[in-house]
Short mmCIF file of C-alpha atoms and ligand atoms in Angstrom, two decimals:
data_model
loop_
_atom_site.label_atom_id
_atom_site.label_comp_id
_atom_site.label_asym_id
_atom_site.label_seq_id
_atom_site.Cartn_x
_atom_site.Cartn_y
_atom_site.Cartn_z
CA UNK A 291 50.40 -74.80 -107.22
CA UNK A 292 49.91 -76.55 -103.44
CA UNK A 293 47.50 -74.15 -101.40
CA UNK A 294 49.23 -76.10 -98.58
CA UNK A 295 51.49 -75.15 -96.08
CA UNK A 296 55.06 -76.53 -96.62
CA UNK A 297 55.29 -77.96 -93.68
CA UNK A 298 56.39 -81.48 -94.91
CA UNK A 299 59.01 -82.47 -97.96
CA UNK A 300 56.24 -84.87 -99.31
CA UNK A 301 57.02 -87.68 -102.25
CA UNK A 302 55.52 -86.95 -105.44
CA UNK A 303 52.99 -89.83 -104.78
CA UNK A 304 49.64 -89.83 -103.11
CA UNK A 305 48.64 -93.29 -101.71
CA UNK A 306 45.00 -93.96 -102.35
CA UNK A 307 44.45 -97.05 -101.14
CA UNK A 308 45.52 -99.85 -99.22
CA UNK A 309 45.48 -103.82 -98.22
CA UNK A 310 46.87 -105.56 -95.53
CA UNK A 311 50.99 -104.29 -95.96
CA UNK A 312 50.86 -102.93 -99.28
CA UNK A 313 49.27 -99.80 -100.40
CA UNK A 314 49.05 -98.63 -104.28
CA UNK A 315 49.38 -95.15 -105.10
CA UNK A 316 47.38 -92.73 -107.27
CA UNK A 317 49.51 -94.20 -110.35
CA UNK A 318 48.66 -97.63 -109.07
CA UNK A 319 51.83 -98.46 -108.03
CA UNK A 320 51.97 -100.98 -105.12
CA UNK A 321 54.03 -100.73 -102.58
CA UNK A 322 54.98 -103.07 -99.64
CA UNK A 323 54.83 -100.92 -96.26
CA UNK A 324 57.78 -101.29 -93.89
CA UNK A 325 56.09 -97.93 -92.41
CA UNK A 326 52.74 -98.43 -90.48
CA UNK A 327 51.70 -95.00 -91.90
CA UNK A 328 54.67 -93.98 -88.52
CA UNK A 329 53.76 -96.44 -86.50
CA UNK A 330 50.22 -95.88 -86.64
CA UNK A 331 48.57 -98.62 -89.10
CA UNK A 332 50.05 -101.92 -86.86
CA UNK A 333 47.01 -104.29 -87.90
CA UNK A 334 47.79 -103.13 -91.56
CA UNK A 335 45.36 -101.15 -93.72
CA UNK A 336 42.07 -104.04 -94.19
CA UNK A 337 41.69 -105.00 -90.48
CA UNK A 338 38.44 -106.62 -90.80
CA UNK A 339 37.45 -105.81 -86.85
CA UNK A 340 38.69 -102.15 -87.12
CA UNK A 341 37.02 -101.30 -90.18
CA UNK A 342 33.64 -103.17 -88.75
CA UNK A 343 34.09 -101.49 -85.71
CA UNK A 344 34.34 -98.03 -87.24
CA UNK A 345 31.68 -98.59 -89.93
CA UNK A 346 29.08 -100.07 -87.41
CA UNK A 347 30.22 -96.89 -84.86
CA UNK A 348 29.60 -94.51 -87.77
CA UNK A 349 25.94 -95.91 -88.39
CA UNK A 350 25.24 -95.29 -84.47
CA UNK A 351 26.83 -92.40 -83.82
CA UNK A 352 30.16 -90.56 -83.69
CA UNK A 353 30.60 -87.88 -81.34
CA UNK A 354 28.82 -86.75 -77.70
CA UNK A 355 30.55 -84.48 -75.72
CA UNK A 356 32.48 -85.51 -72.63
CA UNK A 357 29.48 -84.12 -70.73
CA UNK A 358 27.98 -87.28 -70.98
CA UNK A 359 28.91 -90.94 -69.63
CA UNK A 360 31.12 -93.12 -72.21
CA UNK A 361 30.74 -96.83 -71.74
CA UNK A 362 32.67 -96.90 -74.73
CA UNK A 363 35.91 -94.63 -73.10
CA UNK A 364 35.48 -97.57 -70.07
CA UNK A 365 35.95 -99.94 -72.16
CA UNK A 366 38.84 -98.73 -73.39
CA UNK A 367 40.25 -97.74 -70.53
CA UNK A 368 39.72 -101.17 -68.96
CA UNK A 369 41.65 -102.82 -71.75
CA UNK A 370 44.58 -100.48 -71.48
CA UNK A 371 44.91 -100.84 -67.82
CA UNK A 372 43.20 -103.80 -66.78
CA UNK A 373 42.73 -104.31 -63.07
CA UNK A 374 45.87 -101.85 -61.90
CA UNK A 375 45.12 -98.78 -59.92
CA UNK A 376 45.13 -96.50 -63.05
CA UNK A 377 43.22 -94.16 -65.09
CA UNK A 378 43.04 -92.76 -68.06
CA UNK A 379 42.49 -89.53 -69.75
CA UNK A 380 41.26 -89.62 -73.58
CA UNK A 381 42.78 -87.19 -76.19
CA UNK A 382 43.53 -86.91 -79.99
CA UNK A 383 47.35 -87.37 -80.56
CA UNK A 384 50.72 -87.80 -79.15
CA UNK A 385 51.61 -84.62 -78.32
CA UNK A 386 48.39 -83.68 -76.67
CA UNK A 387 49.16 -86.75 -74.37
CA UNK A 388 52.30 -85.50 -73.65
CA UNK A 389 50.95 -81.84 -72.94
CA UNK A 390 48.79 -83.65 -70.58
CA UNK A 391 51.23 -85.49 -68.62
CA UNK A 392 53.16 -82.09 -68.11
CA UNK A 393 50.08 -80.66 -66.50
CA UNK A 394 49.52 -83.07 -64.52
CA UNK A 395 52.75 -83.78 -63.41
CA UNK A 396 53.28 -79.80 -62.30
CA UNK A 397 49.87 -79.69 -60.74
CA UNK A 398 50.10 -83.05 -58.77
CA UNK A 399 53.73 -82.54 -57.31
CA UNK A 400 53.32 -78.45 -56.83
CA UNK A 401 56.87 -78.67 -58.42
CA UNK A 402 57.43 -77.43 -62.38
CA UNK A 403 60.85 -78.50 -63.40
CA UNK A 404 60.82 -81.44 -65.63
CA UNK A 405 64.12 -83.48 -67.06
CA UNK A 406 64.27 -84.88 -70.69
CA UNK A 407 66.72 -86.08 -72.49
CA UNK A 408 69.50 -86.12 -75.92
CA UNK A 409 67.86 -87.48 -78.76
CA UNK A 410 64.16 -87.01 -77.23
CA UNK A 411 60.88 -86.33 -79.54
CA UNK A 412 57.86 -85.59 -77.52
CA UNK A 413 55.47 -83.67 -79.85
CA UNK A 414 54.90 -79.80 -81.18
CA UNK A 415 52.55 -78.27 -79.33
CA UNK A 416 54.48 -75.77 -76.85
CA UNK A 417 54.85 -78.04 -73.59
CA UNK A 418 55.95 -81.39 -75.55
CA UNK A 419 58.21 -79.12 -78.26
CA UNK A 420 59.91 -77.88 -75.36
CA UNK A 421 60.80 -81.49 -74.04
CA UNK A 422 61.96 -82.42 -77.21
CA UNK A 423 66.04 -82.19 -77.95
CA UNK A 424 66.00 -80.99 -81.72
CA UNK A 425 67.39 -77.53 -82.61
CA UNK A 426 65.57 -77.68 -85.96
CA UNK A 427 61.91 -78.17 -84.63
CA UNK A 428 62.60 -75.90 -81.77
CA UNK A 429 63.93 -73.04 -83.72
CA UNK A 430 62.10 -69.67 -84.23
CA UNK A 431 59.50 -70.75 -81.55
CA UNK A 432 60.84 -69.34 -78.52
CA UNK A 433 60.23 -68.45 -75.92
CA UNK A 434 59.71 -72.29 -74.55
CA UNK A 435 57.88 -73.45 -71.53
CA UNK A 436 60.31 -72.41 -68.82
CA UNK A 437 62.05 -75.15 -66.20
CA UNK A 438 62.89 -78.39 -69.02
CA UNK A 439 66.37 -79.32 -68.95
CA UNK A 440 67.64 -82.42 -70.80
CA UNK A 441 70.92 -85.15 -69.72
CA UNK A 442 71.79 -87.39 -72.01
CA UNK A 443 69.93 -90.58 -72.98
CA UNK A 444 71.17 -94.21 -71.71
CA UNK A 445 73.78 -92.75 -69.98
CA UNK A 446 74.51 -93.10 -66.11
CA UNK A 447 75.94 -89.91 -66.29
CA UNK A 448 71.98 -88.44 -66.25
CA UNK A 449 71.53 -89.60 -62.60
CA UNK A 450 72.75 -86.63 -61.18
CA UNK A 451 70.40 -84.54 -62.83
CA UNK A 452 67.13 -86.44 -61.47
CA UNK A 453 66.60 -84.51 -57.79
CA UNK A 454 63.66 -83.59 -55.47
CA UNK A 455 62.98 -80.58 -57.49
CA UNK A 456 62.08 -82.32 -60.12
CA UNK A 457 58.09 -82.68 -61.12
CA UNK A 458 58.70 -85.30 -63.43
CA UNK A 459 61.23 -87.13 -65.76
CA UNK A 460 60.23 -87.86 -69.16
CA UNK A 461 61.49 -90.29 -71.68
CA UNK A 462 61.10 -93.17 -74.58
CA UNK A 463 61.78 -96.62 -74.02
CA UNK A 464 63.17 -96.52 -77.64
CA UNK A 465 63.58 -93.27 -79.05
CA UNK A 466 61.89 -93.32 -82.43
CA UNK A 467 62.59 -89.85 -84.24
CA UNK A 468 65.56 -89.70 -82.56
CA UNK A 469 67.25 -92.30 -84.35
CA UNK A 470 65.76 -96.29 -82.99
CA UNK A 471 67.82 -95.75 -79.58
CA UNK A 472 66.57 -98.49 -77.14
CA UNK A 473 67.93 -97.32 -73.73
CA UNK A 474 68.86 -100.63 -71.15
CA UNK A 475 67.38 -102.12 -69.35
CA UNK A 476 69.87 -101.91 -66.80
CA UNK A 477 69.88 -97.94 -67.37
CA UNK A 478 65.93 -97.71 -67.34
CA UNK A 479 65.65 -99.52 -64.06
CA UNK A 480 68.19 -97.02 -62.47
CA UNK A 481 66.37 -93.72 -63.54
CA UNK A 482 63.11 -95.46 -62.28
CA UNK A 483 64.76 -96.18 -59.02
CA UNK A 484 66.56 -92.44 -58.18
CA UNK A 485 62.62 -90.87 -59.28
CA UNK A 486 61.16 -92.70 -56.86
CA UNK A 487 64.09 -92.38 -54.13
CA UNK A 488 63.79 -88.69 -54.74
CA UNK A 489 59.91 -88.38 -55.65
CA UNK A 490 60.03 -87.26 -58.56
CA UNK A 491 57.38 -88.61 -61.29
CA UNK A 492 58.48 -90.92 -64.13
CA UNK A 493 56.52 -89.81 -67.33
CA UNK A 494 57.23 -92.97 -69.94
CA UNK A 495 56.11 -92.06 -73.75
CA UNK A 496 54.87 -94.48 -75.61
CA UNK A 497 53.49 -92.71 -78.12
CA UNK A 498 55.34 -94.73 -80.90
CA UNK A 499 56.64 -97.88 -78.98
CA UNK A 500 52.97 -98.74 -77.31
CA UNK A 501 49.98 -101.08 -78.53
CA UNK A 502 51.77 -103.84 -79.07
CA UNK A 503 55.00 -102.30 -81.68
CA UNK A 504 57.88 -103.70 -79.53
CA UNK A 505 56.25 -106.90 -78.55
CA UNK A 506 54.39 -106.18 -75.43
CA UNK A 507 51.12 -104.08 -74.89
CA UNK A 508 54.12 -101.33 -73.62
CA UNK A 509 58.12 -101.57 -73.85
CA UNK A 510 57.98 -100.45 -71.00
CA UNK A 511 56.51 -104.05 -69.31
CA UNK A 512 59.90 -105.28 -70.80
CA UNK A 513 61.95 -104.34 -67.97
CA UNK A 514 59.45 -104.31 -65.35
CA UNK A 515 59.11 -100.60 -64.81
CA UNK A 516 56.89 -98.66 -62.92
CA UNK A 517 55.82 -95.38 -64.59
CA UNK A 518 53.52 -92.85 -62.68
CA UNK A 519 52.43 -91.70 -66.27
CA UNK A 520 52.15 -93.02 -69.27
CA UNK A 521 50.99 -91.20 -73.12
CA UNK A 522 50.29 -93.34 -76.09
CA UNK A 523 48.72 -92.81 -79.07
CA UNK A 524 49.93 -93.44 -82.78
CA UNK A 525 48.46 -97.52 -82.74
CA UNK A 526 46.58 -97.26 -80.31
CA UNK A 527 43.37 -96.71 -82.86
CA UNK A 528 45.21 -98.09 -86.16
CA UNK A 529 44.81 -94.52 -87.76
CA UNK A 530 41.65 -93.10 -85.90
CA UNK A 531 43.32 -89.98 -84.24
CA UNK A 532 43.17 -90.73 -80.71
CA UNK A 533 45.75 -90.49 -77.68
CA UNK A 534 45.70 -91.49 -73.71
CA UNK A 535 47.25 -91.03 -70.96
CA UNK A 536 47.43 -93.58 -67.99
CA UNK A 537 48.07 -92.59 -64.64
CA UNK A 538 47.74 -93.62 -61.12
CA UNK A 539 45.52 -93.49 -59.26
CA UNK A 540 46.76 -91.43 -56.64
CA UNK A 541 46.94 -88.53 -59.42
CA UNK A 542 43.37 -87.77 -59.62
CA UNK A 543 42.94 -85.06 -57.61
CA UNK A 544 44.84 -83.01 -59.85
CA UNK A 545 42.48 -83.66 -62.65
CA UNK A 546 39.21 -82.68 -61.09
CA UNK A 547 36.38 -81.39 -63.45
CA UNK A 548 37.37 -78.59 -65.13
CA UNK A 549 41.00 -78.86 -64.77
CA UNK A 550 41.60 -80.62 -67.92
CA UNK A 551 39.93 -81.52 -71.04
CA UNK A 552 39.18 -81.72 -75.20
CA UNK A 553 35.83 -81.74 -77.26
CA UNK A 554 37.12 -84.53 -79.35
CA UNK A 555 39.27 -86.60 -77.13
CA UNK A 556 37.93 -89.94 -76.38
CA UNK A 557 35.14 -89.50 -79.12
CA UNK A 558 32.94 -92.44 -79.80
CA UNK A 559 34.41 -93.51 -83.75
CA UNK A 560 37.88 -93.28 -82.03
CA UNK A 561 37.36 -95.54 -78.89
CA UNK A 562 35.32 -98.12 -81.18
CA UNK A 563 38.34 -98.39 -83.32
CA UNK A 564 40.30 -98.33 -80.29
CA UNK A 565 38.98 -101.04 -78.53
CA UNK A 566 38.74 -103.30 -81.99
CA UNK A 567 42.26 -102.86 -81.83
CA UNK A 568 42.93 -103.62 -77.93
CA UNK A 569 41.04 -106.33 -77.92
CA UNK A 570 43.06 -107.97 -81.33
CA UNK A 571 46.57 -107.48 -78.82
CA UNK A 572 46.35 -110.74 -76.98
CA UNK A 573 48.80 -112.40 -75.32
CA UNK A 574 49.33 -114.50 -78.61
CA UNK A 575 49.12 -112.14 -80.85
CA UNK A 576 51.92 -110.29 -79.03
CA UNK A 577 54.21 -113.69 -78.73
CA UNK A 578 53.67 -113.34 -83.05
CA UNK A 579 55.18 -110.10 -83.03
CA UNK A 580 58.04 -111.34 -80.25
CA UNK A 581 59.06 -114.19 -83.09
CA UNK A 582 58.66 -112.11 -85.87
CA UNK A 583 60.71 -109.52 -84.64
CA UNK A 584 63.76 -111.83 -83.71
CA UNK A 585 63.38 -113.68 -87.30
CA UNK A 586 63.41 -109.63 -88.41
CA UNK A 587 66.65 -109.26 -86.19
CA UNK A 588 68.14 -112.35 -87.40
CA UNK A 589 68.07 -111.34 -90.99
CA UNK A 590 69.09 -107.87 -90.38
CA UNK A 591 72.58 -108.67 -88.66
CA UNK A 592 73.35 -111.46 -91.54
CA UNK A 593 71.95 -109.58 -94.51
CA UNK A 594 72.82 -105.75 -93.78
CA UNK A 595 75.17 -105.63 -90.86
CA UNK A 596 77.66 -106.06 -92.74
CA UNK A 597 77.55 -104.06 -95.40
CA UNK A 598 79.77 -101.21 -95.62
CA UNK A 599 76.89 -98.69 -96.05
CA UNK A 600 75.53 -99.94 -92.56
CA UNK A 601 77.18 -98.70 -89.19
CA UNK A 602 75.25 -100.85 -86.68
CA UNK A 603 71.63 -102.16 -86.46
CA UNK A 604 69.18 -101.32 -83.12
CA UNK A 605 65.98 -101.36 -82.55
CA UNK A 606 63.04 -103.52 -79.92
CA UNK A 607 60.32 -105.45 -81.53
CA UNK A 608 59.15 -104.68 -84.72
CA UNK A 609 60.79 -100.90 -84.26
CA UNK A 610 64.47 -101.65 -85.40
CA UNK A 611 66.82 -98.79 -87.02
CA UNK A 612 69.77 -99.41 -89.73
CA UNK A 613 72.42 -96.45 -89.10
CA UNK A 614 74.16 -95.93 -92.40
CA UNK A 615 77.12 -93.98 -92.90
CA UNK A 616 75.40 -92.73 -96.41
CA UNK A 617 72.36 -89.97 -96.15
CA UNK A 618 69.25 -91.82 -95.39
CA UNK A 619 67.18 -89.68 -97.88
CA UNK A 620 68.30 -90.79 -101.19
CA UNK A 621 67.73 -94.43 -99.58
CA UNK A 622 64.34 -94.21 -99.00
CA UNK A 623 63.64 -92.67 -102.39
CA UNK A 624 65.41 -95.29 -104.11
CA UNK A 625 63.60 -98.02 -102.19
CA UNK A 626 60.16 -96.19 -103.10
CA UNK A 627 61.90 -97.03 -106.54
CA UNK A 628 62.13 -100.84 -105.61
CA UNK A 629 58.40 -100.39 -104.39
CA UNK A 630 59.04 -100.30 -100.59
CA UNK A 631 58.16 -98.12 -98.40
CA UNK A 632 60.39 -97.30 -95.22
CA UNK A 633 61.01 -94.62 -92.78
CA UNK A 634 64.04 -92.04 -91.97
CA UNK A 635 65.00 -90.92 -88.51
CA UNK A 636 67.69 -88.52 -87.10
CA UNK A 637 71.67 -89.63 -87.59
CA UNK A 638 71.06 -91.18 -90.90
CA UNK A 639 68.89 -93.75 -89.90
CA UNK A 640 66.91 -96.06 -91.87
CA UNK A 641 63.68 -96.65 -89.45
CA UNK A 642 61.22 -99.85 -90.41
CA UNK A 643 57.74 -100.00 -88.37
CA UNK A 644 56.30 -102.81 -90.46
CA UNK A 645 52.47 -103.34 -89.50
CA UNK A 646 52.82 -106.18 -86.93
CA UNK A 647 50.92 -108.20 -89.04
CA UNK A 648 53.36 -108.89 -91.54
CA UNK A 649 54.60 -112.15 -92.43
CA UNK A 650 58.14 -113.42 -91.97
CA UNK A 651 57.99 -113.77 -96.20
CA UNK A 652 57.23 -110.36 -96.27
CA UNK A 653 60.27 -109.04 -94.01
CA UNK A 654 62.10 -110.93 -96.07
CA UNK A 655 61.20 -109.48 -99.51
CA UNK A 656 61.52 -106.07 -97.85
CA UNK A 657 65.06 -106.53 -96.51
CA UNK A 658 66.32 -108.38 -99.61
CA UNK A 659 65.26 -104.87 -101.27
CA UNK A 660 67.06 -102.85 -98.60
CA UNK A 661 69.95 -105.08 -98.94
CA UNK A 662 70.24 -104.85 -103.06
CA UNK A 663 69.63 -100.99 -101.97
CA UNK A 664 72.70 -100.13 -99.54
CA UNK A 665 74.79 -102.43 -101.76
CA UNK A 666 75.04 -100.10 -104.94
C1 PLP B 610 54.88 -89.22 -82.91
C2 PLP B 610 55.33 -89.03 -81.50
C3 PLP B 610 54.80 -88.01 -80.69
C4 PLP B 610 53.83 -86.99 -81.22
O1 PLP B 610 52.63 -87.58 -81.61
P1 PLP B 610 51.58 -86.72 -82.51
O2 PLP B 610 50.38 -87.61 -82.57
O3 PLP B 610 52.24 -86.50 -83.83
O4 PLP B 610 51.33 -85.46 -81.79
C5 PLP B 610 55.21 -87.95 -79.37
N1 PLP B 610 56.10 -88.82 -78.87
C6 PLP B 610 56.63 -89.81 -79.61
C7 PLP B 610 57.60 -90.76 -78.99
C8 PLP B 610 56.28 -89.94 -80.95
O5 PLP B 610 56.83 -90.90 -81.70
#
């Protein structure tokens, strides 16, 4: 049967094509997305400037190595960081982003130990696996990078843990696999505040709650935060594999030629898509997503909150998570069923990344479903 590794539990569908939120499947079935691919599509699946972007790119060409100059990554980079002293490194995913920021966090502080936390999901290549707090995608792999400890998330109770030996702390501003946990504000701003009182790095991954998902170009610029590092990737190209990590300044001695690099990362089709999507995240654009999401929030504490299948509602932005007390499994199948598609995430939680061009009709129609859903 499948000459593919079963690596994934996949649905017996195989979506062929798409339009703005809705995709139709290879038995033209069409579906309205409450999934962003996982947070990956957020200008939907016809963005007119991506696709041009991409398709003009592709004409031109697609790939150089990083031998040569990139006016293209600049561009990029420019848009991601602006005028800050920052800079950014170019790479294909999440957890490459991560791996990155572990490198060179050890290599710039001459320190290796690096704090996570509960709940955390960082990636699967060795460095990011090993930051990541989930027995079942750790197990088997071991031996793990050596020196990661974790203390639990949003908790004051992790303070201790963060002291001068540390390299670098890592975490989400809204854990996404780990179940749509945003941390406070209050709680962020104190694990900012004991790294830098004890110089240790603050590694921020926004890998799933960057470009624009939570309302601001980073959730991170919610509560005013500081990172030294930050990785991104999922939006950041609206399904062009690409990832980046932004870092100060003051950290690029540690990545001086040679140290560090990838024969794809930062290639030409990626950043063209990448800056087609950049450039769409405007100050505007992200106040849409700020009143979308609180008409989202709105309807999800008066249509599901109190249902008795629903436990509590979290989430930032247009990232929000429905804990049930049923398994979230047979949910999302029987949604699929009512022709929506939505997301699972650890504890039995129903996870909706919508593409952040959806309308407030749209939200609607999809949690009317989920609500006719969690009441049977
Ligand atoms: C998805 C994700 C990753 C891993 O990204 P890949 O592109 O799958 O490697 C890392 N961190 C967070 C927070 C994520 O959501």
């Amino acid at each position: 049967m499948s000459k593919l590794f079963p690596t994934y539990a996949r649905y017996p569908f195989d979506i062929v094509s798409g339009h703005d939120c809705y995709l139709t499947d290879d038995q033209a079935t069409t579906y309205l997305d409450f999934t962003s691919g996982i947070g990956v599509c957020n200008l939907g699946y016809s963005n007119a400037a991506v696709q041009t972007a991409v398709a003009q790119q592709a004409q031109k060409i697609w790939h150089t190595s990083n031998l040569y100059a990139s006016q293209l990554q600049e561009d990029v980079a420019t848009l991601l960081v602006g005028d800050a002293d920052k800079l950014v490194f170019f790479c294909n995913s999440g957890t490459e982003a991560n791996e990155a920021a572990l490198k060179l966090a050890r290599k710039a502080t001459g320190k290796s130990a690096v704090l996570a936390f509960s709940d955390s999901f960082h990636g699967r290549t060795y460095g990011s696996l090993s930051m990541t707090d989930n027995p079942a995608i750790q197990a088997g792999f071991g031996p793990l990078v050596p020196e990661i400890s974790f203390a639990p998330y949003n908790d004051p109770a992790a303070l201790p843990q963060i002291t001068a030996d540390l390299a670098a702390v890592i975490l989400e501003v809204v854990q996404g696999e780990g179940g749509v946990n945003p941390a406070s504000g209050a709680w962020l701003k104190s694990v900012a505040a004991k790294c830098q009182q004890e110089q240790v790095l603050l590694i921020i991954d926004e890998v799933q709650t960057g470009n624009g998902r939570t309302g601001q170009l980073f959730a991170y610029q919610h509560y005013g935060l500081q990172p030294d590092i930050v990785t991104t990737a999922k939006g950041l190209a609206n399904g062009i594999p690409v990832g980046a990590l932004i870092g100060n300044a003051a950290l690029a001695t540690a990545f001086n030629p040679g140290s560090h690099g990838t024969t794809f990362g930062g290639n030409k089709l990626a950043m063209a898509a990448a800056k087609a999507v950049l450039t769409q995240l405007t100050p505007a654009f992200l106040a849409q997503v700020q009143t979308k999401a609180a008409y989202l929030e709105q309807l999800l504490q008066t249509e599901l909150a109190p249902l008795a299948t629903v436990n509590g509602i979290t989430g930032l932005g247009l990232m929000q998570g429905i804990h049930l007390t049923v398994p979230v499994g047979p949910v999302v199948t029987a949604l699929q069923q009512e022709h929506l598609l939505t997301l699972s995430a650890k504890h039995d939680t129903l996870r909706l990344l919508p593409p952040l061009t959806i309308t407030t009709e749209q939200l609607a129609t999809g949690v009317a479903k989920i609500k006719q859903v969690l009441s049977k």
